[in-house]
Amino acid sequence: MTLTDERRDFVAAIEDFCRREAGTREQWLKLTDGGAEPHHDGLYRRMGELGWLGVAVPQEYGGAGQSMVDLLLFLETTAYWQVPIGGFATSAITAASYEKFGSEEQKHRVLGDFLRGEVLAVSMSEPGAGSDVAALTCRAERRDGGWVINGQKTWCSNAHLAEHILLVARTSTEGGRHDGLTMFSVPAGVEGLTVRGIETMGGREVNDLYFTDCRLPESAVVGEVGSAWRQLMSGLNLERMILAGLMLGTARRVFDDTVAYVRERRQFGRPVGSFQALRHRLADHATELECTRLLVHDVARRIEADPERQLPREASMAKLKATELAKALALDGMQMMGGYGYATEYGMERLLRSTVVSTVYGGTSEIQRDIIGKSYGL
């Protein structure tokens, strides 16, 4: 895997920033309020000022140009350093939908806010509809020249931080199961919307959303009425690669922290890493990590070479492999560190908490395997 000089400089600049701003445990604790807040607004906006958020936005809207490889490098590096910018992933995914399907006014307004450091969110899941998107029941009805929204959404990442929420609601029950879904741009604080946080292992990340006669203008529609399913499917490459990049960086950090610990920790008169049981396990981890990195970067380069091409098999493979590996490495890392892996002082428990949900969100590992299997006609 070879990077251009420009891309090496890009990674080095991000690493230098992360090391200075969030490189110590003390800095991380302060930025995250003791680990409760995965997103730090001030740090995120400074990255916006540096232009780094622009890797997800076309140049015509003020970004650096959409480069899947640059986006992957940004995600991998910031995840490695555990920088608390948890709002970026959902913002990049949401921004892509506005860029593809939004009106010119929506594009300039929302993408401009994103580049300045505002958080974006997408709301799709409901209590009775997760992987089965066709089961959505949150209703949008035409009324008085606009739309009225009623229903509940759940597991909406970063809705409590978001300036704009991209809502997927049902506008019709006619046609097939995936017909009759429409995207809407919902501004933060709109009357009729209540956001309630869901406490999780990772802190304040996800929310329940309650819509009660929430009124939106006709101009709130993003794309075509009734076409949200097709629009959602066009963004799966990006969503899966973003999650793969985050977990690739996290897996690298888990590996490096584990190796550093077993080199220093001594038992029976020598470093515990010198025992064959640990040395062989880490050799397997290193091999799997390198294979995963090559897979994820290869898919990113394929997408960059042909941005309009859908790669459901390859993107699902990247997401599946990176998330499952990160979780496995974190569990093994905790085991190899013994009691210290369980202690908050060393940070492995934090890395474990950030990986365990990765095989669930953005399409579970079971869903990814199903997609991959179907791509072979199974």
GROMACS .gro file of C-alpha atoms in nm:
model
  378
    1MET     CA    1   0.000   0.000   0.000
    2THR     CA    2   0.169   0.317  -0.125
    3LEU     CA    3   0.065   0.673  -0.046
    4THR     CA    4   0.160   0.983  -0.241
    5ASP     CA    5   0.378   1.244  -0.070
    6GLU     CA    6   0.073   1.467  -0.041
    7ARG     CA    7  -0.125   1.198   0.137
    8ARG     CA    8   0.163   1.113   0.369
    9ASP     CA    9   0.183   1.482   0.464
   10PHE     CA   10  -0.195   1.484   0.517
   11VAL     CA   11  -0.175   1.190   0.759
   12ALA     CA   12   0.127   1.341   0.937
   13ALA     CA   13  -0.057   1.670   0.990
   14ILE     CA   14  -0.360   1.492   1.139
   15GLU     CA   15  -0.137   1.279   1.363
   16ASP     CA   16   0.050   1.585   1.488
   17PHE     CA   17  -0.277   1.763   1.570
   18CYS     CA   18  -0.422   1.458   1.745
   19ARG     CA   19  -0.105   1.395   1.943
   20ARG     CA   20  -0.096   1.755   2.067
   21GLU     CA   21  -0.465   1.799   2.137
   22ALA     CA   22  -0.578   1.456   2.259
   23GLY     CA   23  -0.266   1.244   2.291
   24THR     CA   24  -0.272   1.188   2.666
   25ARG     CA   25  -0.526   1.021   2.888
   26GLU     CA   26  -0.568   1.345   3.083
   27GLN     CA   27  -0.650   1.539   2.767
   28TRP     CA   28  -0.895   1.273   2.652
   29LEU     CA   29  -1.076   1.268   2.986
   30LYS     CA   30  -1.110   1.645   2.983
   31LEU     CA   31  -1.235   1.655   2.625
   32THR     CA   32  -1.493   1.381   2.683
   33ASP     CA   33  -1.611   1.481   3.032
   34GLY     CA   34  -1.466   1.166   3.180
   35GLY     CA   35  -1.565   0.951   2.883
   36ALA     CA   36  -1.934   1.044   2.881
   37GLU     CA   37  -1.928   1.265   2.569
   38PRO     CA   38  -1.787   1.108   2.250
   39HIS     CA   39  -1.793   1.443   2.065
   40HIS     CA   40  -1.609   1.765   2.152
   41ASP     CA   41  -1.753   2.060   1.964
   42GLY     CA   42  -1.452   2.290   1.994
   43LEU     CA   43  -1.203   2.033   1.869
   44TYR     CA   44  -1.433   1.938   1.584
   45ARG     CA   45  -1.476   2.297   1.470
   46ARG     CA   46  -1.100   2.347   1.472
   47MET     CA   47  -1.071   2.052   1.233
   48GLY     CA   48  -1.331   2.226   1.021
   49GLU     CA   49  -1.118   2.542   1.017
   50LEU     CA   50  -0.822   2.334   0.902
   51GLY     CA   51  -1.032   2.210   0.609
   52TRP     CA   52  -1.018   1.844   0.705
   53LEU     CA   53  -1.394   1.796   0.717
   54GLY     CA   54  -1.393   1.890   0.350
   55VAL     CA   55  -1.270   1.542   0.249
   56ALA     CA   56  -1.638   1.447   0.236
   57VAL     CA   57  -1.761   1.747   0.032
   58PRO     CA   58  -1.716   1.834  -0.340
   59GLN     CA   59  -1.506   2.139  -0.427
   60GLU     CA   60  -1.803   2.316  -0.583
   61TYR     CA   61  -1.961   2.338  -0.237
   62GLY     CA   62  -1.645   2.451  -0.059
   63GLY     CA   63  -1.492   2.113   0.022
   64ALA     CA   64  -1.160   1.955  -0.066
   65GLY     CA   65  -1.320   1.721  -0.316
   66GLN     CA   66  -1.472   1.382  -0.245
   67SER     CA   67  -1.185   1.135  -0.213
   68MET     CA   68  -1.267   0.798  -0.058
   69VAL     CA   69  -0.900   0.731   0.013
   70ASP     CA   70  -0.848   1.068   0.185
   71LEU     CA   71  -1.167   1.016   0.383
   72LEU     CA   72  -1.048   0.672   0.488
   73LEU     CA   73  -0.709   0.808   0.597
   74PHE     CA   74  -0.877   1.079   0.804
   75LEU     CA   75  -1.108   0.826   0.972
   76GLU     CA   76  -0.834   0.570   1.035
   77THR     CA   77  -0.598   0.828   1.184
   78THR     CA   78  -0.847   1.005   1.409
   79ALA     CA   79  -0.984   0.671   1.529
   80TYR     CA   80  -0.631   0.549   1.608
   81TRP     CA   81  -0.577   0.853   1.828
   82GLN     CA   82  -0.925   0.820   1.977
   83VAL     CA   83  -1.005   1.185   1.906
   84PRO     CA   84  -1.357   1.265   2.031
   85ILE     CA   85  -1.521   1.373   1.707
   86GLY     CA   86  -1.805   1.122   1.718
   87GLY     CA   87  -2.027   1.350   1.513
   88PHE     CA   88  -1.815   1.324   1.200
   89ALA     CA   89  -1.924   0.980   1.077
   90THR     CA   90  -2.297   1.055   1.075
   91SER     CA   91  -2.230   1.401   0.936
   92ALA     CA   92  -2.033   1.265   0.641
   93ILE     CA   93  -2.297   1.002   0.566
   94THR     CA   94  -2.576   1.259   0.587
   95ALA     CA   95  -2.389   1.520   0.384
   96ALA     CA   96  -2.351   1.271   0.100
   97SER     CA   97  -2.729   1.230   0.075
   98TYR     CA   98  -2.779   1.607   0.059
   99GLU     CA   99  -2.505   1.636  -0.202
  100LYS     CA  100  -2.662   1.366  -0.422
  101PHE     CA  101  -3.031   1.444  -0.383
  102GLY     CA  102  -3.081   1.781  -0.218
  103SER     CA  103  -3.189   2.101  -0.387
  104GLU     CA  104  -2.919   2.360  -0.454
  105GLU     CA  105  -3.041   2.560  -0.156
  106GLN     CA  106  -3.024   2.253   0.069
  107LYS     CA  107  -2.678   2.164  -0.057
  108HIS     CA  108  -2.526   2.506   0.003
  109ARG     CA  109  -2.691   2.549   0.343
  110VAL     CA  110  -2.634   2.203   0.489
  111LEU     CA  111  -2.294   2.130   0.336
  112GLY     CA  112  -2.178   2.477   0.439
  113ASP     CA  113  -2.285   2.410   0.797
  114PHE     CA  114  -2.105   2.074   0.789
  115LEU     CA  115  -1.780   2.232   0.672
  116ARG     CA  116  -1.798   2.484   0.956
  117GLY     CA  117  -1.827   2.206   1.212
  118GLU     CA  118  -2.201   2.161   1.256
  119VAL     CA  119  -2.310   1.802   1.320
  120LEU     CA  120  -2.559   1.624   1.092
  121ALA     CA  121  -2.764   1.313   1.170
  122VAL     CA  122  -2.979   1.065   0.981
  123SER     CA  123  -3.290   0.914   1.141
  124MET     CA  124  -3.411   0.587   0.995
  125SER     CA  125  -3.452   0.313   1.262
  126GLU     CA  126  -3.773   0.271   1.461
  127PRO     CA  127  -3.868   0.047   1.755
  128GLY     CA  128  -4.014  -0.205   1.508
  129ALA     CA  129  -3.785  -0.141   1.212
  130GLY     CA  130  -3.409  -0.173   1.216
  131SER     CA  131  -3.254  -0.394   0.950
  132ASP     CA  132  -3.601  -0.420   0.792
  133VAL     CA  133  -3.625  -0.066   0.658
  134ALA     CA  134  -3.946  -0.149   0.471
  135ALA     CA  135  -4.125  -0.179   0.807
  136LEU     CA  136  -4.097   0.195   0.881
  137THR     CA  137  -4.422   0.347   1.009
  138CYS     CA  138  -4.328   0.705   1.108
  139ARG     CA  139  -4.576   0.894   0.894
  140ALA     CA  140  -4.549   1.212   0.686
  141GLU     CA  141  -4.877   1.350   0.550
  142ARG     CA  142  -4.936   1.637   0.312
  143ARG     CA  143  -5.128   1.915   0.480
  144ASP     CA  144  -5.179   2.287   0.400
  145GLY     CA  145  -4.902   2.300   0.141
  146GLY     CA  146  -4.649   2.122   0.358
  147TRP     CA  147  -4.594   1.805   0.557
  148VAL     CA  148  -4.693   1.692   0.906
  149ILE     CA  149  -4.479   1.424   1.074
  150ASN     CA  150  -4.600   1.184   1.344
  151GLY     CA  151  -4.424   0.884   1.491
  152GLN     CA  152  -4.119   0.765   1.678
  153LYS     CA  153  -3.762   0.706   1.569
  154THR     CA  154  -3.486   0.543   1.771
  155TRP     CA  155  -3.109   0.482   1.778
  156CYS     CA  156  -3.050   0.814   1.605
  157SER     CA  157  -2.681   0.887   1.649
  158ASN     CA  158  -2.591   1.247   1.738
  159ALA     CA  159  -2.944   1.387   1.704
  160HIS     CA  160  -2.886   1.579   2.029
  161LEU     CA  161  -2.593   1.758   1.864
  162ALA     CA  162  -2.726   1.790   1.511
  163GLU     CA  163  -2.807   2.112   1.330
  164HIS     CA  164  -2.993   1.914   1.062
  165ILE     CA  165  -3.155   1.570   1.085
  166LEU     CA  166  -3.223   1.373   0.767
  167LEU     CA  167  -3.548   1.192   0.840
  168VAL     CA  168  -3.680   0.891   0.650
  169ALA     CA  169  -4.059   0.869   0.685
  170ARG     CA  170  -4.345   0.688   0.516
  171THR     CA  171  -4.548   0.902   0.279
  172SER     CA  172  -4.748   0.623   0.112
  173THR     CA  173  -4.852   0.261   0.168
  174GLU     CA  174  -4.905   0.189  -0.200
  175GLY     CA  175  -4.672  -0.020  -0.416
  176GLY     CA  176  -4.402  -0.255  -0.294
  177ARG     CA  177  -4.265  -0.280   0.060
  178HIS     CA  178  -3.985  -0.036  -0.014
  179ASP     CA  179  -4.201   0.215  -0.198
  180GLY     CA  180  -4.357   0.518  -0.033
  181LEU     CA  181  -4.056   0.628   0.176
  182THR     CA  182  -3.935   0.988   0.157
  183MET     CA  183  -3.640   1.186   0.297
  184PHE     CA  184  -3.698   1.512   0.483
  185SER     CA  185  -3.459   1.776   0.611
  186VAL     CA  186  -3.552   1.852   0.972
  187PRO     CA  187  -3.389   2.156   1.138
  188ALA     CA  188  -3.276   2.133   1.498
  189GLY     CA  189  -3.526   2.260   1.751
  190VAL     CA  190  -3.827   2.246   1.518
  191GLU     CA  191  -4.160   2.252   1.699
  192GLY     CA  192  -4.313   1.908   1.740
  193LEU     CA  193  -3.982   1.721   1.773
  194THR     CA  194  -3.861   1.584   2.107
  195VAL     CA  195  -3.513   1.431   2.139
  196ARG     CA  196  -3.441   1.201   2.434
  197GLY     CA  197  -3.104   1.041   2.492
  198ILE     CA  198  -3.049   0.668   2.533
  199GLU     CA  199  -2.777   0.583   2.782
  200THR     CA  200  -2.521   0.341   2.637
  201MET     CA  201  -2.184   0.183   2.716
  202GLY     CA  202  -2.024   0.447   2.498
  203GLY     CA  203  -2.183   0.747   2.667
  204ARG     CA  204  -2.428   0.992   2.510
  205GLU     CA  205  -2.438   0.877   2.148
  206VAL     CA  206  -2.790   0.778   2.040
  207ASN     CA  207  -3.140   0.909   2.088
  208ASP     CA  208  -3.511   0.846   2.063
  209LEU     CA  209  -3.696   1.098   1.846
  210TYR     CA  210  -4.066   1.172   1.893
  211PHE     CA  211  -4.256   1.359   1.622
  212THR     CA  212  -4.593   1.503   1.725
  213ASP     CA  213  -4.766   1.707   1.452
  214CYS     CA  214  -4.426   1.834   1.345
  215ARG     CA  215  -4.479   2.069   1.050
  216LEU     CA  216  -4.230   2.095   0.766
  217PRO     CA  217  -4.255   2.297   0.445
  218GLU     CA  218  -4.272   2.136   0.103
  219SER     CA  219  -3.911   2.245   0.051
  220ALA     CA  220  -3.803   2.006   0.330
  221VAL     CA  221  -3.823   1.706   0.094
  222VAL     CA  222  -3.477   1.580   0.000
  223GLY     CA  223  -3.481   1.418  -0.343
  224GLU     CA  224  -3.803   1.273  -0.479
  225VAL     CA  225  -4.114   1.188  -0.282
  226GLY     CA  226  -4.140   0.810  -0.245
  227SER     CA  227  -3.780   0.744  -0.353
  228ALA     CA  228  -3.596   0.729  -0.020
  229TRP     CA  229  -3.520   0.357  -0.050
  230ARG     CA  230  -3.333   0.402  -0.377
  231GLN     CA  231  -3.158   0.706  -0.236
  232LEU     CA  232  -3.054   0.517   0.077
  233MET     CA  233  -2.916   0.226  -0.122
  234SER     CA  234  -2.693   0.458  -0.325
  235GLY     CA  235  -2.510   0.560  -0.008
  236LEU     CA  236  -2.427   0.215   0.131
  237ASN     CA  237  -2.072   0.214  -0.009
  238LEU     CA  238  -1.995   0.528   0.188
  239GLU     CA  239  -2.161   0.424   0.514
  240ARG     CA  240  -1.989   0.086   0.526
  241MET     CA  241  -1.649   0.229   0.434
  242ILE     CA  242  -1.676   0.498   0.701
  243LEU     CA  243  -1.743   0.235   0.965
  244ALA     CA  244  -1.465   0.014   0.827
  245GLY     CA  245  -1.220   0.304   0.844
  246LEU     CA  246  -1.312   0.390   1.201
  247MET     CA  247  -1.272   0.032   1.320
  248LEU     CA  248  -0.951  -0.022   1.124
  249GLY     CA  249  -0.796   0.271   1.309
  250THR     CA  250  -0.934   0.146   1.639
  251ALA     CA  251  -0.801  -0.206   1.576
  252ARG     CA  252  -0.455  -0.066   1.507
  253ARG     CA  253  -0.467   0.124   1.834
  254VAL     CA  254  -0.579  -0.187   2.025
  255PHE     CA  255  -0.290  -0.385   1.877
  256ASP     CA  256  -0.027  -0.122   1.952
  257ASP     CA  257  -0.149  -0.072   2.309
  258THR     CA  258  -0.150  -0.447   2.371
  259VAL     CA  259   0.202  -0.493   2.234
  260ALA     CA  260   0.331  -0.199   2.439
  261TYR     CA  261   0.184  -0.351   2.755
  262VAL     CA  262   0.312  -0.708   2.709
  263ARG     CA  263   0.660  -0.576   2.634
  264GLU     CA  264   0.673  -0.397   2.970
  265ARG     CA  265   0.471  -0.625   3.196
  266ARG     CA  266   0.695  -0.883   3.363
  267GLN     CA  267   0.600  -1.210   3.525
  268PHE     CA  268   0.821  -1.503   3.619
  269GLY     CA  269   1.125  -1.288   3.553
  270ARG     CA  270   1.055  -1.184   3.193
  271PRO     CA  271   0.812  -0.981   2.978
  272VAL     CA  272   0.481  -1.161   2.939
  273GLY     CA  273   0.496  -1.100   2.563
  274SER     CA  274   0.789  -1.339   2.543
  275PHE     CA  275   0.569  -1.633   2.636
  276GLN     CA  276   0.465  -1.835   2.333
  277ALA     CA  277   0.094  -1.824   2.419
  278LEU     CA  278   0.087  -1.445   2.385
  279ARG     CA  279   0.352  -1.414   2.116
  280HIS     CA  280   0.167  -1.646   1.880
  281ARG     CA  281  -0.166  -1.478   1.947
  282LEU     CA  282  -0.018  -1.139   1.865
  283ALA     CA  283   0.143  -1.278   1.550
  284ASP     CA  284  -0.202  -1.385   1.434
  285HIS     CA  285  -0.342  -1.044   1.524
  286ALA     CA  286  -0.071  -0.866   1.325
  287THR     CA  287  -0.140  -1.084   1.022
  288GLU     CA  288  -0.516  -1.033   1.039
  289LEU     CA  289  -0.470  -0.659   1.089
  290GLU     CA  290  -0.251  -0.629   0.781
  291CYS     CA  291  -0.497  -0.831   0.571
  292THR     CA  292  -0.783  -0.612   0.690
  293ARG     CA  293  -0.598  -0.293   0.617
  294LEU     CA  294  -0.518  -0.408   0.263
  295LEU     CA  295  -0.882  -0.508   0.206
  296VAL     CA  296  -1.027  -0.180   0.333
  297HIS     CA  297  -0.781   0.037   0.139
  298ASP     CA  298  -0.829  -0.167  -0.177
  299VAL     CA  299  -1.206  -0.116  -0.166
  300ALA     CA  300  -1.154   0.255  -0.100
  301ARG     CA  301  -0.934   0.282  -0.410
  302ARG     CA  302  -1.190   0.097  -0.622
  303ILE     CA  303  -1.464   0.334  -0.512
  304GLU     CA  304  -1.245   0.637  -0.575
  305ALA     CA  305  -1.167   0.510  -0.926
  306ASP     CA  306  -1.540   0.483  -1.006
  307PRO     CA  307  -1.752   0.676  -0.751
  308GLU     CA  308  -2.081   0.589  -0.919
  309ARG     CA  309  -2.023   0.214  -0.911
  310GLN     CA  310  -2.197   0.022  -0.635
  311LEU     CA  311  -1.977  -0.237  -0.462
  312PRO     CA  312  -2.216  -0.407  -0.217
  313ARG     CA  313  -2.008  -0.723  -0.183
  314GLU     CA  314  -1.674  -0.548  -0.134
  315ALA     CA  315  -1.804  -0.272   0.095
  316SER     CA  316  -1.985  -0.529   0.309
  317MET     CA  317  -1.668  -0.737   0.328
  318ALA     CA  318  -1.470  -0.434   0.445
  319LYS     CA  319  -1.725  -0.342   0.709
  320LEU     CA  320  -1.764  -0.700   0.829
  321LYS     CA  321  -1.393  -0.772   0.851
  322ALA     CA  322  -1.286  -0.446   1.014
  323THR     CA  323  -1.558  -0.442   1.280
  324GLU     CA  324  -1.528  -0.810   1.372
  325LEU     CA  325  -1.149  -0.781   1.391
  326ALA     CA  326  -1.156  -0.469   1.609
  327LYS     CA  327  -1.392  -0.636   1.854
  328ALA     CA  328  -1.190  -0.959   1.864
  329LEU     CA  329  -0.862  -0.773   1.916
  330ALA     CA  330  -1.007  -0.563   2.197
  331LEU     CA  331  -1.141  -0.872   2.377
  332ASP     CA  332  -0.806  -1.047   2.339
  333GLY     CA  333  -0.621  -0.732   2.442
  334MET     CA  334  -0.817  -0.717   2.764
  335GLN     CA  335  -0.744  -1.085   2.829
  336MET     CA  336  -0.371  -1.043   2.769
  337MET     CA  337  -0.355  -0.737   2.996
  338GLY     CA  338  -0.527  -0.926   3.276
  339GLY     CA  339  -0.676  -0.708   3.548
  340TYR     CA  340  -0.517  -0.397   3.400
  341GLY     CA  341  -0.720  -0.447   3.086
  342TYR     CA  342  -1.032  -0.412   3.296
  343ALA     CA  343  -0.907  -0.097   3.472
  344THR     CA  344  -1.005   0.240   3.327
  345GLU     CA  345  -0.651   0.365   3.390
  346TYR     CA  346  -0.510   0.176   3.091
  347GLY     CA  347  -0.779   0.248   2.834
  348MET     CA  348  -0.833  -0.102   2.695
  349GLU     CA  349  -1.182  -0.116   2.844
  350ARG     CA  350  -1.262   0.208   2.659
  351LEU     CA  351  -1.140   0.058   2.332
  352LEU     CA  352  -1.350  -0.251   2.396
  353ARG     CA  353  -1.661  -0.041   2.455
  354SER     CA  354  -1.605   0.144   2.129
  355THR     CA  355  -1.575  -0.180   1.930
  356VAL     CA  356  -1.852  -0.403   2.065
  357VAL     CA  357  -2.131  -0.204   1.902
  358SER     CA  358  -1.951  -0.177   1.567
  359THR     CA  359  -2.079  -0.519   1.456
  360VAL     CA  360  -2.435  -0.395   1.514
  361TYR     CA  361  -2.466  -0.042   1.378
  362GLY     CA  362  -2.464   0.037   1.007
  363GLY     CA  363  -2.595  -0.309   0.929
  364THR     CA  364  -2.518  -0.600   1.159
  365SER     CA  365  -2.251  -0.857   1.076
  366GLU     CA  366  -2.531  -1.100   0.998
  367ILE     CA  367  -2.678  -0.859   0.744
  368GLN     CA  368  -2.334  -0.804   0.587
  369ARG     CA  369  -2.283  -1.180   0.553
  370ASP     CA  370  -2.626  -1.212   0.396
  371ILE     CA  371  -2.541  -0.942   0.139
  372ILE     CA  372  -2.210  -1.108   0.057
  373GLY     CA  373  -2.375  -1.450   0.023
  374LYS     CA  374  -2.648  -1.318  -0.206
  375SER     CA  375  -2.385  -1.156  -0.429
  376TYR     CA  376  -2.275  -1.511  -0.515
  377GLY     CA  377  -2.629  -1.614  -0.608
  378LEU     CA  378  -2.692  -1.794  -0.281
   0.00000   0.00000   0.00000
